[in-house]
mmCIF file of C-alpha atoms in Angstrom:
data_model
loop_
_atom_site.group_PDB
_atom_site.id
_atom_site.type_symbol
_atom_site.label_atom_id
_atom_site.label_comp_id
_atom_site.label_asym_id
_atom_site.label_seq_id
_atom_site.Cartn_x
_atom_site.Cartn_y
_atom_site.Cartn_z
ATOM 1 C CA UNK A 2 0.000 0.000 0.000
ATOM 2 C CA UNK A 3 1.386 3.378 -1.069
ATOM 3 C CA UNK A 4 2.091 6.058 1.418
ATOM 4 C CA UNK A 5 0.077 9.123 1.757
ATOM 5 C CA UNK A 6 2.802 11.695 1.426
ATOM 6 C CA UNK A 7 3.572 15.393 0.875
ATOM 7 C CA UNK A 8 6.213 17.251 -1.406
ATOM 8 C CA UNK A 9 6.646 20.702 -0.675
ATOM 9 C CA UNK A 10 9.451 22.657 -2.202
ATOM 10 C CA UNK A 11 9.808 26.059 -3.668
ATOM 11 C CA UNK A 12 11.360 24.927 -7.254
ATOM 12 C CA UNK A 13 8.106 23.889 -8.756
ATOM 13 C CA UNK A 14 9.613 21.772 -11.356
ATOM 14 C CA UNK A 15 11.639 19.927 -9.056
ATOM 15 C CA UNK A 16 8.864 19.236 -6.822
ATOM 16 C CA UNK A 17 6.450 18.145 -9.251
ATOM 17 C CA UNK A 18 8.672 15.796 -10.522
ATOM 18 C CA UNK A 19 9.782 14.010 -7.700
ATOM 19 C CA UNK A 20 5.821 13.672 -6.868
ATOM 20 C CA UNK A 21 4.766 12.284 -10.298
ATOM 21 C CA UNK A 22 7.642 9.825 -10.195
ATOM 22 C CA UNK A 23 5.929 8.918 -6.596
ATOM 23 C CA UNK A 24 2.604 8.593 -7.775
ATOM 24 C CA UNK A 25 3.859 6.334 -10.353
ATOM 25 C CA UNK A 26 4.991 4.161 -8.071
ATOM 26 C CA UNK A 27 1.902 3.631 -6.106
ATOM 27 C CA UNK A 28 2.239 6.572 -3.918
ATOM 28 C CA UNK A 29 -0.710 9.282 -2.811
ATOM 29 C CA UNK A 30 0.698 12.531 -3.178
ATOM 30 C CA UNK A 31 -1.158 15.035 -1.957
ATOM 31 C CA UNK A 32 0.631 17.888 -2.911
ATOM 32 C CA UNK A 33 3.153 19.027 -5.167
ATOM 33 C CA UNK A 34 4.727 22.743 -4.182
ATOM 34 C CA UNK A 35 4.499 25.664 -2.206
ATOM 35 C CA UNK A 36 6.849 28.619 -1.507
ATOM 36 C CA UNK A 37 8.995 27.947 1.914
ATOM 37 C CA UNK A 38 7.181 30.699 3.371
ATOM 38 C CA UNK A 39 3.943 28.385 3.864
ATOM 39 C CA UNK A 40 5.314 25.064 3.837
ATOM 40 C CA UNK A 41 4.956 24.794 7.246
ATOM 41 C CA UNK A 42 1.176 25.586 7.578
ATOM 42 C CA UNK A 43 0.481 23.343 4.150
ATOM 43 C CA UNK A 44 1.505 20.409 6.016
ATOM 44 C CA UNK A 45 -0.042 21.066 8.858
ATOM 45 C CA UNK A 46 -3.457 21.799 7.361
ATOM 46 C CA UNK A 47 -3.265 18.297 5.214
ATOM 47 C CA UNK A 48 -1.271 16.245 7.906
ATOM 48 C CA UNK A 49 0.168 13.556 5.564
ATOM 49 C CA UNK A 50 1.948 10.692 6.746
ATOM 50 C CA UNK A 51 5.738 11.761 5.236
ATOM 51 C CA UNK A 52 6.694 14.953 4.404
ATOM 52 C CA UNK A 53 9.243 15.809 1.653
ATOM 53 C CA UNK A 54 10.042 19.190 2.397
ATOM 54 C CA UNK A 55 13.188 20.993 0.083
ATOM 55 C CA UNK A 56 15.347 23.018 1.450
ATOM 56 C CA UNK A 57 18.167 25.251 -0.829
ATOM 57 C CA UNK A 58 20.364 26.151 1.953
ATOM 58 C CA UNK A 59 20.896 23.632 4.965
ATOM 59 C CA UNK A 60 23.038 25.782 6.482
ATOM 60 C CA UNK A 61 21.345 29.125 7.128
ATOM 61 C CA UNK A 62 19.636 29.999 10.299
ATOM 62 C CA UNK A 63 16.040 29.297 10.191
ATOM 63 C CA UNK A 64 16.170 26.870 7.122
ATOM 64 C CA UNK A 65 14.367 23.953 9.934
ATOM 65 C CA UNK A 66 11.888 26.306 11.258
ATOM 66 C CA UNK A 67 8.964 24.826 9.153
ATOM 67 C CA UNK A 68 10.314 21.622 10.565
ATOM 68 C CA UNK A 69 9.972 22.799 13.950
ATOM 69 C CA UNK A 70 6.263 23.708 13.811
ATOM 70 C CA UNK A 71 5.282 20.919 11.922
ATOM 71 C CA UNK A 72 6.784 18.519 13.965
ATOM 72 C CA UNK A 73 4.694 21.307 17.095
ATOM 73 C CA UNK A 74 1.510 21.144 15.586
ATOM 74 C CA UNK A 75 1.881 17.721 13.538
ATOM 75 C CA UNK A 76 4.098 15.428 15.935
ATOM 76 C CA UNK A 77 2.706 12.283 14.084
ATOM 77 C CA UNK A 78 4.254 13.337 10.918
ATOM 78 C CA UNK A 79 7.521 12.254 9.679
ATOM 79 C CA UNK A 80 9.700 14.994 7.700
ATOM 80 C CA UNK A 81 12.599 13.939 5.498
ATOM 81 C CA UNK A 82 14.368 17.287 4.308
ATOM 82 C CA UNK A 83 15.134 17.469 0.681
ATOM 83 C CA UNK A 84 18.597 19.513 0.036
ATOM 84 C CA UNK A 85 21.978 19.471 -1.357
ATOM 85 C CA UNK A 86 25.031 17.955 -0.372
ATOM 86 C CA UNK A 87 24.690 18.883 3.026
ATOM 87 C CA UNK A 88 27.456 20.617 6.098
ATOM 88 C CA UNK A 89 27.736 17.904 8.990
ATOM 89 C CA UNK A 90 26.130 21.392 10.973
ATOM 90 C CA UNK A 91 22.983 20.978 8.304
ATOM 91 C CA UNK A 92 22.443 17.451 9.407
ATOM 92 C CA UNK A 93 22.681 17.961 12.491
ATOM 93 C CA UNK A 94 20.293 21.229 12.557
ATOM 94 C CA UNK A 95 17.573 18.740 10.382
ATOM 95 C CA UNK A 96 17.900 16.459 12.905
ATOM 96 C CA UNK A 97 17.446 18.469 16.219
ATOM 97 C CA UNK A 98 14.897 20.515 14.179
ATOM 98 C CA UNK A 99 13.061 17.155 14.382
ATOM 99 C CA UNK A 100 13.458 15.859 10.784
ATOM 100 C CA UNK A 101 13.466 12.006 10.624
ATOM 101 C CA UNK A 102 15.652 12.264 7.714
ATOM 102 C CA UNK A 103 17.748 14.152 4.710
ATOM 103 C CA UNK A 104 17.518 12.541 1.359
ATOM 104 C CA UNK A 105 19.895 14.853 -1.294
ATOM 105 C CA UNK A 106 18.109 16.122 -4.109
ATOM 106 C CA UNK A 107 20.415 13.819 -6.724
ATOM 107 C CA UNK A 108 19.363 10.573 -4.952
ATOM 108 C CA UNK A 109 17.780 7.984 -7.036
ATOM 109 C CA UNK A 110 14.016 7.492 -6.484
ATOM 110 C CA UNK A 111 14.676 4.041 -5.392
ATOM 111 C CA UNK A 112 16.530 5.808 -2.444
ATOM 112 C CA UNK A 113 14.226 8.204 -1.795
ATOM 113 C CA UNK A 114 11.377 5.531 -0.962
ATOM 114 C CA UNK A 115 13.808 3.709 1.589
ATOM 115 C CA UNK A 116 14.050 6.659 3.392
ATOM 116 C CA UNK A 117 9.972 7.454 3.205
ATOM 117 C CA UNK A 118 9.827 3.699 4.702
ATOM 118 C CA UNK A 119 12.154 4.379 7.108
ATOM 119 C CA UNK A 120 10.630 7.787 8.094
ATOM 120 C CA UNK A 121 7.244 6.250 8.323
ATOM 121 C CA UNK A 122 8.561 2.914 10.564
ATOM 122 C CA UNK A 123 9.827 5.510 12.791
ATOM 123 C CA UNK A 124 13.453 4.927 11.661
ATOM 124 C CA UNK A 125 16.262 7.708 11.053
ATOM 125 C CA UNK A 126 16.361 8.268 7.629
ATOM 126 C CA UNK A 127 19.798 8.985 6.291
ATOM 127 C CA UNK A 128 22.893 7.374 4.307
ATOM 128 C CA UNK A 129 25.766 6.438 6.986
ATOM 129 C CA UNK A 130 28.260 8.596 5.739
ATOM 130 C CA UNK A 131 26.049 11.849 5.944
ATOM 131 C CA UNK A 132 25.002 10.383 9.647
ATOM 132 C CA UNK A 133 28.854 9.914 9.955
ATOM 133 C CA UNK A 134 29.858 13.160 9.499
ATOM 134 C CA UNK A 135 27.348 14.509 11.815
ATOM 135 C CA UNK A 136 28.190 13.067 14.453
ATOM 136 C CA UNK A 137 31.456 13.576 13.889
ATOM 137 C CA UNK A 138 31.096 17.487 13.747
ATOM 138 C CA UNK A 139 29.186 17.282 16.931
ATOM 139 C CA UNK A 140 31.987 15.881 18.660
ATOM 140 C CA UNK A 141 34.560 17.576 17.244
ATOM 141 C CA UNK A 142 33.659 20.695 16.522
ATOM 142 C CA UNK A 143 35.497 22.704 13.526
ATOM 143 C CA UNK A 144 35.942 26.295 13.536
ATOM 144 C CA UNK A 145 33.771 28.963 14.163
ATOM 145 C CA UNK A 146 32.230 31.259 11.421
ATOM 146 C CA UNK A 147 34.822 34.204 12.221
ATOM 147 C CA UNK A 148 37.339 31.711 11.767
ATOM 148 C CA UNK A 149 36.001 30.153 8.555
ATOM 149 C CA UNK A 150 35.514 33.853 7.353
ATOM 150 C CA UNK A 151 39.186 34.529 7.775
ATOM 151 C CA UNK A 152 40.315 31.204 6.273
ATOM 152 C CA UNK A 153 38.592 32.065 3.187
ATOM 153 C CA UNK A 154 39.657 35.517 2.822
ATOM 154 C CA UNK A 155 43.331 34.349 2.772
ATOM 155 C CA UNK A 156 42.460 32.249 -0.333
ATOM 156 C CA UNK A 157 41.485 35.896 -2.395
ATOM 157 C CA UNK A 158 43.761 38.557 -3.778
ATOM 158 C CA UNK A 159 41.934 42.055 -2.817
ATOM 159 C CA UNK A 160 40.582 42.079 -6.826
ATOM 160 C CA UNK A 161 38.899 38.854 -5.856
ATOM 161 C CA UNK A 162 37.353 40.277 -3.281
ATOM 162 C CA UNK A 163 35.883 42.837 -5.161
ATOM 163 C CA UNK A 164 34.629 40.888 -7.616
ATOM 164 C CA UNK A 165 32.671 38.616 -4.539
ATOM 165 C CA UNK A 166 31.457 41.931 -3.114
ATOM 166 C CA UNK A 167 30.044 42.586 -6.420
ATOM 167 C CA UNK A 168 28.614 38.908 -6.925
ATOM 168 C CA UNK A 169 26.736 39.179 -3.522
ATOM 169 C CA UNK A 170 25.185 42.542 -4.586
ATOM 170 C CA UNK A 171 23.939 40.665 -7.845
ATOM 171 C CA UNK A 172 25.548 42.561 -10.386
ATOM 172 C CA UNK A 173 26.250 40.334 -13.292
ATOM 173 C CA UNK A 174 29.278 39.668 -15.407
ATOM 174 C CA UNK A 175 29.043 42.770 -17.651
ATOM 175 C CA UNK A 176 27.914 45.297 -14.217
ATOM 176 C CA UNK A 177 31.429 43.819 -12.643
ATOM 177 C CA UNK A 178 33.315 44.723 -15.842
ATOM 178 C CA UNK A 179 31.962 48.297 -15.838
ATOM 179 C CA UNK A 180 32.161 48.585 -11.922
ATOM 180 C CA UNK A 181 36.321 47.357 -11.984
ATOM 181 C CA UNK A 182 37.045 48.584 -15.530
ATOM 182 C CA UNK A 183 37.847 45.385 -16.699
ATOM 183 C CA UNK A 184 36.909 43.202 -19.879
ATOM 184 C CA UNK A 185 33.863 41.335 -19.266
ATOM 185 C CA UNK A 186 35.800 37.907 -19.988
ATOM 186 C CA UNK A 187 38.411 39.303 -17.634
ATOM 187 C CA UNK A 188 35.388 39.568 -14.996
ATOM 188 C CA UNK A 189 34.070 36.414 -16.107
ATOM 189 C CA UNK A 190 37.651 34.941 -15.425
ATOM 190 C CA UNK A 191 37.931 36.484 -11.819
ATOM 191 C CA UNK A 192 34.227 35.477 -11.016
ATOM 192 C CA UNK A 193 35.379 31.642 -11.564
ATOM 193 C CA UNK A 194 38.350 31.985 -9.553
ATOM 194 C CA UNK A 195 36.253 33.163 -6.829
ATOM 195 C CA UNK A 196 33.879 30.143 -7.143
ATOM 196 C CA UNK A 197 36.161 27.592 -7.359
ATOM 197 C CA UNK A 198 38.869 29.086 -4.331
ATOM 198 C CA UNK A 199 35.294 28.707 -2.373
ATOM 199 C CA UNK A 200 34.643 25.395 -3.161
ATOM 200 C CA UNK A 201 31.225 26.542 -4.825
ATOM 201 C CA UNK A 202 29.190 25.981 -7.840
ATOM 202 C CA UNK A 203 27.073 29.311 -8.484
ATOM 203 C CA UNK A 204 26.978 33.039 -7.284
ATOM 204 C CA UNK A 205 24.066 32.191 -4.764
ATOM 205 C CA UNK A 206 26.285 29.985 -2.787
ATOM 206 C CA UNK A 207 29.345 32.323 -2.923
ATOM 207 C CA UNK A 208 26.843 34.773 -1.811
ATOM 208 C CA UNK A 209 25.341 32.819 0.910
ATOM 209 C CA UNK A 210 28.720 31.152 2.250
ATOM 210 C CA UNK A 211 29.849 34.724 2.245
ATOM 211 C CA UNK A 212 27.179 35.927 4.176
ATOM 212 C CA UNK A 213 27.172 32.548 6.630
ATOM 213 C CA UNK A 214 31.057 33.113 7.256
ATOM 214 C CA UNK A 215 31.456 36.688 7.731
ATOM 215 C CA UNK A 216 33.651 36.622 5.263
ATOM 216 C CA UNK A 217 32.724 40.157 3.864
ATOM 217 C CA UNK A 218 32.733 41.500 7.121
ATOM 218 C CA UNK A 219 36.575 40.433 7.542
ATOM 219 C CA UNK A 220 37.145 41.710 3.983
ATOM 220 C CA UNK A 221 36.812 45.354 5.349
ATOM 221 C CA UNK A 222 38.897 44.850 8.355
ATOM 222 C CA UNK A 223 41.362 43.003 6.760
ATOM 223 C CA UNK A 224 41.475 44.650 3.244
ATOM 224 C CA UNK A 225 44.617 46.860 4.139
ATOM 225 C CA UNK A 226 46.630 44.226 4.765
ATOM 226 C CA UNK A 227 45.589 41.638 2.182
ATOM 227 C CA UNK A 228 46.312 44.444 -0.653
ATOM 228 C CA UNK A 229 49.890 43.237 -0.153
ATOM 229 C CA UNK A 230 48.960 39.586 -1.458
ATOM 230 C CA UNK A 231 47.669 41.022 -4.770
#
């Protein structure tokens, strides 16, 4: 018998596809999407039995807080959080947020209805190496944001930095050329640079690591002395 389930994510297409793929497989899915703002309150208004609820960024305050009043006002229903490769600290957060589970957004369906069964047998749903490194970050923690932030900023030359203050305004490749006086593949060049010394894939998570980090706030009190690394 199929389970009565909810997906609720703010990338519509994402959403609706992981819920036809469920229905197909002898699931009831009751619905398909709804901004994060009101995830919380869907759920709780159609009190499914599993909850798939997507999440972009694990690691930013609030990102469980719909988990937290669902699992309030809902107790009996199981959430499995839907995200990216997830920060040992993301885990973690999902779990004392009251998730049963965190499924990444590339697993195959097949492993996306283990973890609903596991969610809805009561049973933490997650893959041992992501429950690994959770517990390992709780026992050992690693270093603070401020620290993190300053780690980072080491890894730019003070151009680079500019360019990332730029990318977390949301200027695109051709504002950043104007703004430094630089070729736009020049730009494009130093935008790269950025993302990979980061260890990101797009401008929203150079933006949002930024931001999480403190990074740009280190930038200005540090900026007179990187300008020697350039």
């Amino acid at each position: 018998m199929g389970v009565r389930l909810m997906v609720v994510d703010d990338h519509r297409l994402l959403a609706e596809a992981l819920a036809s793929a469920l229905k197909l497989r002898g699931h009831r899915v009751l619905a398909a999407a709804a901004p994060a703002a009101g995830a919380a309150e869907l759920v709780v208004s159609r009190a499914p039995e599993v909850c798939l609820l997507g999440t972009a960024a694990p690691a930013e305050p609030g990102a469980f807080d719909p988990v937290v009043r669902i699992k309030r006002d809902r107790p009996q229903v199981s959430v499995l959080v839907l995200g990216p490769v997830p920060s040992p600290r993301g885990i973690a957060a999902a779990f004392a947020a009251g998730a049963s589970g965190y499924v990444r957004h590339d697993e195959r369906i097949e492993g996306v209805e283990r973890a609903i069964a596991k969610a809805r047998a009561g049973e933490a749903a997650v893959t041992p190496q992501l429950l690994q490194g959770a517990f390992t970050e709780l026992l050992n923690p690693t270093t603070t944001p401020d620290d993190e932030g300053r780690r980072l900023l080491r890894m730019l030359t003070p151009r680079e930095v500019e360019v990332l203050v730029r990318v977390t305004e949301g200027e695109d490749t051709r504002a950043v050329a104007a703004g430094m006086g630089i070729a736009p593949s020049t730009a494009r060049t130093h935008v790269q640079r950025v993302l990979m010394k980061l260890g990101v894939g797009s401008r929203l998570e150079a933006a949002a690591l930024a931001a999480r980090t403190g990074l740009l706030d280190r930038a200005a009190a540090d900026l007179p002395r990187a300008a020697h690394r350039e």
